[in-house]
PDB file of C-alpha atoms in Angstrom:
ATOM      1  CA  UNK I   8     -12.733  -8.882  18.314  1.00  0.00           C
ATOM      2  CA  UNK I   9     -11.196  -8.773  14.855  1.00  0.00           C
ATOM      3  CA  UNK I  10     -14.694  -8.156  13.440  1.00  0.00           C
ATOM      4  CA  UNK I  11     -15.113  -5.013  15.235  1.00  0.00           C
ATOM      5  CA  UNK I  12     -11.838  -3.615  14.165  1.00  0.00           C
ATOM      6  CA  UNK I  13     -12.110  -4.505  10.486  1.00  0.00           C
ATOM      7  CA  UNK I  14     -14.656  -1.649   9.992  1.00  0.00           C
ATOM      8  CA  UNK I  15     -12.013   0.833  11.312  1.00  0.00           C
ATOM      9  CA  UNK I  16      -9.387  -0.319   8.791  1.00  0.00           C
ATOM     10  CA  UNK I  17     -12.023  -0.260   6.029  1.00  0.00           C
ATOM     11  CA  UNK I  18     -12.735   3.595   6.589  1.00  0.00           C
ATOM     12  CA  UNK I  19      -9.134   4.028   5.086  1.00  0.00           C
ATOM     13  CA  UNK I  20     -10.883   3.377   2.047  1.00  0.00           C
ATOM     14  CA  UNK I  21     -12.766   6.657   2.337  1.00  0.00           C
ATOM     15  CA  UNK I  22     -12.397   9.381  -0.644  1.00  0.00           C
ATOM     16  CA  UNK I  23     -12.906  11.895   2.356  1.00  0.00           C
ATOM     17  CA  UNK I  24      -9.330  13.242   3.718  1.00  0.00           C
ATOM     18  CA  UNK I  25     -11.051  14.027   7.060  1.00  0.00           C
ATOM     19  CA  UNK I  26     -12.543  10.382   7.457  1.00  0.00           C
ATOM     20  CA  UNK I  27      -9.147   8.939   6.767  1.00  0.00           C
ATOM     21  CA  UNK I  28      -7.476  11.036   9.305  1.00  0.00           C
ATOM     22  CA  UNK I  29      -9.992  10.159  12.066  1.00  0.00           C
ATOM     23  CA  UNK I  30      -9.317   6.539  11.146  1.00  0.00           C
ATOM     24  CA  UNK I  31      -5.832   6.827  11.423  1.00  0.00           C
ATOM     25  CA  UNK I  32      -5.933   8.903  14.664  1.00  0.00           C
ATOM     26  CA  UNK I  33      -8.193   6.107  16.144  1.00  0.00           C
ATOM     27  CA  UNK I  34      -5.610   3.407  14.924  1.00  0.00           C
ATOM     28  CA  UNK I  35      -2.787   5.283  16.384  1.00  0.00           C
ATOM     29  CA  UNK I  36      -4.701   5.288  19.698  1.00  0.00           C
ATOM     30  CA  UNK I  37      -5.698   1.365  19.737  1.00  0.00           C
ATOM     31  CA  UNK I  38      -1.819   0.741  18.995  1.00  0.00           C
ATOM     32  CA  UNK I  39      -0.429   2.982  21.522  1.00  0.00           C
ATOM     33  CA  UNK I  40       1.583   2.290  24.777  1.00  0.00           C
ATOM     34  CA  UNK I  41      -1.084   4.306  26.496  1.00  0.00           C
ATOM     35  CA  UNK I  42      -4.011   1.808  25.328  1.00  0.00           C
ATOM     36  CA  UNK I  43      -1.444  -1.138  26.179  1.00  0.00           C
ATOM     37  CA  UNK I  44      -3.610  -3.875  24.557  1.00  0.00           C
ATOM     38  CA  UNK I  45      -1.041  -6.070  22.821  1.00  0.00           C
ATOM     39  CA  UNK I  46      -4.137  -8.353  21.170  1.00  0.00           C
ATOM     40  CA  UNK I  47      -5.726  -5.294  19.758  1.00  0.00           C
ATOM     41  CA  UNK I  48      -2.326  -4.038  18.256  1.00  0.00           C
ATOM     42  CA  UNK I  49      -1.511  -7.381  16.870  1.00  0.00           C
ATOM     43  CA  UNK I  50      -4.865  -7.805  15.269  1.00  0.00           C
ATOM     44  CA  UNK I  51      -4.776  -4.336  13.696  1.00  0.00           C
ATOM     45  CA  UNK I  52      -1.396  -4.852  12.319  1.00  0.00           C
ATOM     46  CA  UNK I  53      -2.492  -7.953  10.719  1.00  0.00           C
ATOM     47  CA  UNK I  54      -5.465  -6.366   9.148  1.00  0.00           C
ATOM     48  CA  UNK I  55      -3.360  -3.597   7.745  1.00  0.00           C
ATOM     49  CA  UNK I  56      -0.860  -6.348   6.273  1.00  0.00           C
ATOM     50  CA  UNK I  57      -3.809  -8.105   4.923  1.00  0.00           C
ATOM     51  CA  UNK I  58      -5.528  -5.217   3.263  1.00  0.00           C
ATOM     52  CA  UNK I  59      -2.033  -4.451   1.534  1.00  0.00           C
ATOM     53  CA  UNK I  60      -1.789  -7.878   0.249  1.00  0.00           C
ATOM     54  CA  UNK I  61      -5.353  -7.763  -1.119  1.00  0.00           C
ATOM     55  CA  UNK I  62      -4.771  -4.606  -2.792  1.00  0.00           C
ATOM     56  CA  UNK I  63      -1.713  -5.910  -4.501  1.00  0.00           C
ATOM     57  CA  UNK I  64      -3.728  -8.804  -5.830  1.00  0.00           C
ATOM     58  CA  UNK I  65      -6.408  -6.333  -7.080  1.00  0.00           C
ATOM     59  CA  UNK I  66      -4.652  -4.923 -10.134  1.00  0.00           C
ATOM     60  CA  UNK I  67      -4.611  -8.583 -12.098  1.00  0.00           C
ATOM     61  CA  UNK I  68      -7.939  -9.375 -10.965  1.00  0.00           C
ATOM     62  CA  UNK I  69      -9.238  -5.749 -12.638  1.00  0.00           C
ATOM     63  CA  UNK I  70      -7.467  -6.532 -15.799  1.00  0.00           C
ATOM     64  CA  UNK I  71      -8.753 -10.082 -16.214  1.00  0.00           C
ATOM     65  CA  UNK I  72     -12.411  -8.606 -15.233  1.00  0.00           C
ATOM     66  CA  UNK I  73     -11.946  -5.923 -18.114  1.00  0.00           C
ATOM     67  CA  UNK I  74     -11.399  -8.491 -20.659  1.00  0.00           C
ATOM     68  CA  UNK I  75     -14.473 -10.522 -19.475  1.00  0.00           C
ATOM     69  CA  UNK I  76     -16.724  -7.498 -19.765  1.00  0.00           C
ATOM     70  CA  UNK I  77     -15.450  -6.623 -23.311  1.00  0.00           C
ATOM     71  CA  UNK I  78     -16.594 -10.025 -24.730  1.00  0.00           C
ATOM     72  CA  UNK I  79     -20.078  -9.606 -23.462  1.00  0.00           C
ATOM     73  CA  UNK I  80     -20.880  -5.974 -24.213  1.00  0.00           C
ATOM     74  CA  UNK I  81     -23.083  -5.255 -27.290  1.00  0.00           C
ATOM     75  CA  UNK I  82     -22.358  -2.130 -29.526  1.00  0.00           C
ATOM     76  CA  UNK I  83     -25.964  -0.528 -28.287  1.00  0.00           C
ATOM     77  CA  UNK I  84     -24.405  -0.032 -24.964  1.00  0.00           C
ATOM     78  CA  UNK I  85     -21.745   2.230 -26.211  1.00  0.00           C
ATOM     79  CA  UNK I  86     -23.149   4.869 -23.846  1.00  0.00           C
ATOM     80  CA  UNK I  87     -22.830   2.775 -20.647  1.00  0.00           C
ATOM     81  CA  UNK I  88     -19.675   1.816 -21.799  1.00  0.00           C
ATOM     82  CA  UNK I  89     -18.434   5.206 -21.904  1.00  0.00           C
ATOM     83  CA  UNK I  90     -19.728   6.072 -18.634  1.00  0.00           C
ATOM     84  CA  UNK I  91     -18.158   3.028 -16.983  1.00  0.00           C
ATOM     85  CA  UNK I  92     -14.992   3.879 -18.488  1.00  0.00           C
ATOM     86  CA  UNK I  93     -15.068   7.679 -17.038  1.00  0.00           C
ATOM     87  CA  UNK I  94     -15.602   6.277 -13.672  1.00  0.00           C
ATOM     88  CA  UNK I  95     -12.863   3.597 -14.159  1.00  0.00           C
ATOM     89  CA  UNK I  96     -10.815   6.511 -14.563  1.00  0.00           C
ATOM     90  CA  UNK I  97     -10.806   7.670 -10.801  1.00  0.00           C
ATOM     91  CA  UNK I  98      -9.022   5.705  -8.048  1.00  0.00           C
ATOM     92  CA  UNK I  99     -10.812   2.558  -6.672  1.00  0.00           C
ATOM     93  CA  UNK I 100     -11.440   2.429  -3.349  1.00  0.00           C
ATOM     94  CA  UNK I 101      -9.023  -0.376  -2.568  1.00  0.00           C
ATOM     95  CA  UNK I 102      -6.093   1.824  -3.935  1.00  0.00           C
ATOM     96  CA  UNK I 103      -7.098   4.755  -1.663  1.00  0.00           C
ATOM     97  CA  UNK I 104      -6.974   2.539   1.219  1.00  0.00           C
ATOM     98  CA  UNK I 105      -3.694   1.027   0.154  1.00  0.00           C
ATOM     99  CA  UNK I 106      -2.124   4.664   0.015  1.00  0.00           C
ATOM    100  CA  UNK I 107      -3.566   5.417   3.592  1.00  0.00           C
ATOM    101  CA  UNK I 108      -2.227   2.187   5.066  1.00  0.00           C
ATOM    102  CA  UNK I 109       1.200   3.190   3.850  1.00  0.00           C
ATOM    103  CA  UNK I 110       0.763   6.545   5.477  1.00  0.00           C
ATOM    104  CA  UNK I 111      -0.734   5.021   8.615  1.00  0.00           C
ATOM    105  CA  UNK I 112       2.247   2.509   9.170  1.00  0.00           C
ATOM    106  CA  UNK I 113       4.617   5.611   8.870  1.00  0.00           C
ATOM    107  CA  UNK I 114       2.917   7.135  11.537  1.00  0.00           C
ATOM    108  CA  UNK I 115       2.712   4.115  13.948  1.00  0.00           C
ATOM    109  CA  UNK I 116       6.294   5.043  15.164  1.00  0.00           C
ATOM    110  CA  UNK I 117       5.824   2.766  18.268  1.00  0.00           C
ATOM    111  CA  UNK I 118       5.271  -0.370  15.934  1.00  0.00           C
ATOM    112  CA  UNK I 119       8.073  -0.411  13.556  1.00  0.00           C
ATOM    113  CA  UNK I 120       9.332  -3.665  14.907  1.00  0.00           C
ATOM    114  CA  UNK I 121       6.048  -5.511  14.556  1.00  0.00           C
ATOM    115  CA  UNK I 122       5.573  -4.473  10.919  1.00  0.00           C
ATOM    116  CA  UNK I 123       9.212  -5.619  10.186  1.00  0.00           C
ATOM    117  CA  UNK I 124       8.183  -9.150  11.411  1.00  0.00           C
ATOM    118  CA  UNK I 125       5.236  -9.050   9.155  1.00  0.00           C
ATOM    119  CA  UNK I 126       7.626  -8.356   6.038  1.00  0.00           C
ATOM    120  CA  UNK I 127       6.185  -4.604   5.472  1.00  0.00           C
ATOM    121  CA  UNK I 128       9.425  -4.148   3.299  1.00  0.00           C
ATOM    122  CA  UNK I 129       8.403  -6.482   0.829  1.00  0.00           C
ATOM    123  CA  UNK I 130       4.988  -4.952   0.657  1.00  0.00           C
ATOM    124  CA  UNK I 131       5.885  -1.491   0.313  1.00  0.00           C
ATOM    125  CA  UNK I 132       8.232  -2.158  -2.430  1.00  0.00           C
ATOM    126  CA  UNK I 133       5.260  -3.855  -4.145  1.00  0.00           C
ATOM    127  CA  UNK I 134       3.158  -1.038  -3.837  1.00  0.00           C
ATOM    128  CA  UNK I 135       5.998   1.247  -5.248  1.00  0.00           C
ATOM    129  CA  UNK I 136       5.519  -0.482  -8.325  1.00  0.00           C
ATOM    130  CA  UNK I 137       1.811  -0.080  -8.537  1.00  0.00           C
ATOM    131  CA  UNK I 138       1.630   2.051 -11.502  1.00  0.00           C
ATOM    132  CA  UNK I 139      -2.170   2.170 -11.413  1.00  0.00           C
ATOM    133  CA  UNK I 140      -2.155   4.695  -8.604  1.00  0.00           C
ATOM    134  CA  UNK I 141       0.635   7.036  -7.899  1.00  0.00           C
ATOM    135  CA  UNK I 142      -0.289   8.158  -4.596  1.00  0.00           C
ATOM    136  CA  UNK I 143       0.062   4.676  -3.369  1.00  0.00           C
ATOM    137  CA  UNK I 144       3.521   4.647  -5.023  1.00  0.00           C
ATOM    138  CA  UNK I 145       4.536   7.915  -3.260  1.00  0.00           C
ATOM    139  CA  UNK I 146       3.125   6.948   0.266  1.00  0.00           C
ATOM    140  CA  UNK I 147       5.019   3.633  -0.063  1.00  0.00           C
ATOM    141  CA  UNK I 148       8.184   5.193  -0.832  1.00  0.00           C
ATOM    142  CA  UNK I 149       7.701   7.680   1.922  1.00  0.00           C
ATOM    143  CA  UNK I 150       7.261   4.975   4.454  1.00  0.00           C
ATOM    144  CA  UNK I 151      10.036   2.888   3.237  1.00  0.00           C
ATOM    145  CA  UNK I 152      12.517   5.427   3.234  1.00  0.00           C
ATOM    146  CA  UNK I 153      11.424   5.872   6.838  1.00  0.00           C
ATOM    147  CA  UNK I 154      12.436   2.243   7.402  1.00  0.00           C
ATOM    148  CA  UNK I 155      15.607   2.465   5.494  1.00  0.00           C
ATOM    149  CA  UNK I 156      16.875   5.347   7.494  1.00  0.00           C
ATOM    150  CA  UNK I 157      15.788   3.730  10.724  1.00  0.00           C
ATOM    151  CA  UNK I 158      17.305   0.172  10.277  1.00  0.00           C
ATOM    152  CA  UNK I 159      20.713  -0.449   8.426  1.00  0.00           C
ATOM    153  CA  UNK I 160      19.480  -4.099   7.615  1.00  0.00           C
ATOM    154  CA  UNK I 161      16.576  -2.596   5.722  1.00  0.00           C
ATOM    155  CA  UNK I 162      18.890  -0.412   4.067  1.00  0.00           C
ATOM    156  CA  UNK I 163      21.238  -3.166   2.927  1.00  0.00           C
ATOM    157  CA  UNK I 164      17.986  -5.499   1.687  1.00  0.00           C
ATOM    158  CA  UNK I 165      16.414  -2.402  -0.056  1.00  0.00           C
ATOM    159  CA  UNK I 166      19.684  -1.470  -1.782  1.00  0.00           C
ATOM    160  CA  UNK I 167      20.017  -5.262  -2.884  1.00  0.00           C
ATOM    161  CA  UNK I 168      16.377  -5.476  -4.069  1.00  0.00           C
ATOM    162  CA  UNK I 169      16.544  -2.223  -6.181  1.00  0.00           C
ATOM    163  CA  UNK I 170      20.019  -2.135  -7.610  1.00  0.00           C
ATOM    164  CA  UNK I 171      22.487   0.893  -7.102  1.00  0.00           C
ATOM    165  CA  UNK I 172      20.909   3.290  -9.609  1.00  0.00           C
ATOM    166  CA  UNK I 173      17.335   2.696  -8.765  1.00  0.00           C
ATOM    167  CA  UNK I 174      18.205   2.601  -5.066  1.00  0.00           C
ATOM    168  CA  UNK I 175      19.812   6.333  -5.388  1.00  0.00           C
ATOM    169  CA  UNK I 176      16.872   7.375  -7.379  1.00  0.00           C
ATOM    170  CA  UNK I 177      14.501   6.397  -4.440  1.00  0.00           C
ATOM    171  CA  UNK I 178      16.971   7.496  -1.533  1.00  0.00           C
ATOM    172  CA  UNK I 179      17.585  10.826  -3.056  1.00  0.00           C
ATOM    173  CA  UNK I 180      13.962  11.907  -3.380  1.00  0.00           C
ATOM    174  CA  UNK I 181      11.332   9.464  -1.976  1.00  0.00           C
ATOM    175  CA  UNK I 182       8.722  11.893  -2.275  1.00  0.00           C
ATOM    176  CA  UNK I 183       9.085  12.168  -6.166  1.00  0.00           C
ATOM    177  CA  UNK I 184      10.421   8.627  -6.877  1.00  0.00           C
ATOM    178  CA  UNK I 185       7.380   7.467  -8.287  1.00  0.00           C
ATOM    179  CA  UNK I 186       7.362   9.878 -11.052  1.00  0.00           C
ATOM    180  CA  UNK I 187      11.019   9.289 -12.224  1.00  0.00           C
ATOM    181  CA  UNK I 188      10.374   5.333 -12.732  1.00  0.00           C
ATOM    182  CA  UNK I 189       9.837   3.927 -15.763  1.00  0.00           C
ATOM    183  CA  UNK I 190       7.545   0.610 -16.374  1.00  0.00           C
ATOM    184  CA  UNK I 191      10.812  -1.643 -16.217  1.00  0.00           C
ATOM    185  CA  UNK I 192      11.576  -0.153 -12.870  1.00  0.00           C
ATOM    186  CA  UNK I 193       8.290  -0.376 -11.414  1.00  0.00           C
ATOM    187  CA  UNK I 194       8.560  -4.094 -12.467  1.00  0.00           C
ATOM    188  CA  UNK I 195      11.620  -4.401 -10.328  1.00  0.00           C
ATOM    189  CA  UNK I 196       9.884  -3.244  -7.282  1.00  0.00           C
ATOM    190  CA  UNK I 197       6.659  -5.402  -8.076  1.00  0.00           C
ATOM    191  CA  UNK I 198       8.658  -8.667  -8.323  1.00  0.00           C
ATOM    192  CA  UNK I 199      11.078  -8.009  -5.437  1.00  0.00           C
ATOM    193  CA  UNK I 200      11.800 -11.422  -3.083  1.00  0.00           C
ATOM    194  CA  UNK I 201      12.621  -9.609  -0.094  1.00  0.00           C
ATOM    195  CA  UNK I 202      11.402 -11.415   2.933  1.00  0.00           C
ATOM    196  CA  UNK I 203      12.265  -9.859   6.405  1.00  0.00           C
ATOM    197  CA  UNK I 204       9.424 -11.838   8.246  1.00  0.00           C
ATOM    198  CA  UNK I 205      10.096 -13.638  11.272  1.00  0.00           C
ATOM    199  CA  UNK I 206       7.906 -15.488  14.092  1.00  0.00           C
TER     200      UNK I 206
END
C-alpha cells in the first residue's frame, strides 16, 4: 500500500508547478474525510514526515560529497567542473520537495492534529533554518505560523525555542521572515529541541 503512495509524494520534487499542484490536490483527496481511509491518511502523513527528515540530512551529506569530489578532480577537467558548479546553483529536487511538503501540510487543514503528533513543529523550525533554499524557509515559516495561530501550546513552544526577539520577527512577518534572519538565527532554528510528538 505504501509503495503505491510513495510515487505520489515523490511528484512533489517536480520543477513544474502544475505537477506539484496536481500532486497536492491528489494528496488532499486521499487524506480527506470524504475518502475516509485512515490507513491511507496515516501512510501519507508518515511519508511526508520522512521526506522532510531526509531533506534535513541532505545538506550535510552534500557538503561531505563536495569535499570528496574536490580531492579526486584533475585540472584538465576544469570545464566540466564549471558546468557541474553551474548546475549546483539551482535547487535540488529534494529541497523543492521540502518546500512543497511544507506547503502541502498547510493545506491539509483536517490533518493538523495528526501532524502535531508526528512532531511537525520541530521539523518546520529546522526547515526554517535551511539557508540552502529560501523557498523552503518561506513555506515552513508560513506553515508554522498557521499552527502557532491555531494552537496556544504551539505558540508557547515556538516562543520558547526562538526567544522573544526572533519569535517577534517570525510572528510579525512569516512570509518574509527568512530574508531577515542571519546565520546565527538560522542555526537557532536548525538546532531546536522541540518535541511535541505523542503516541
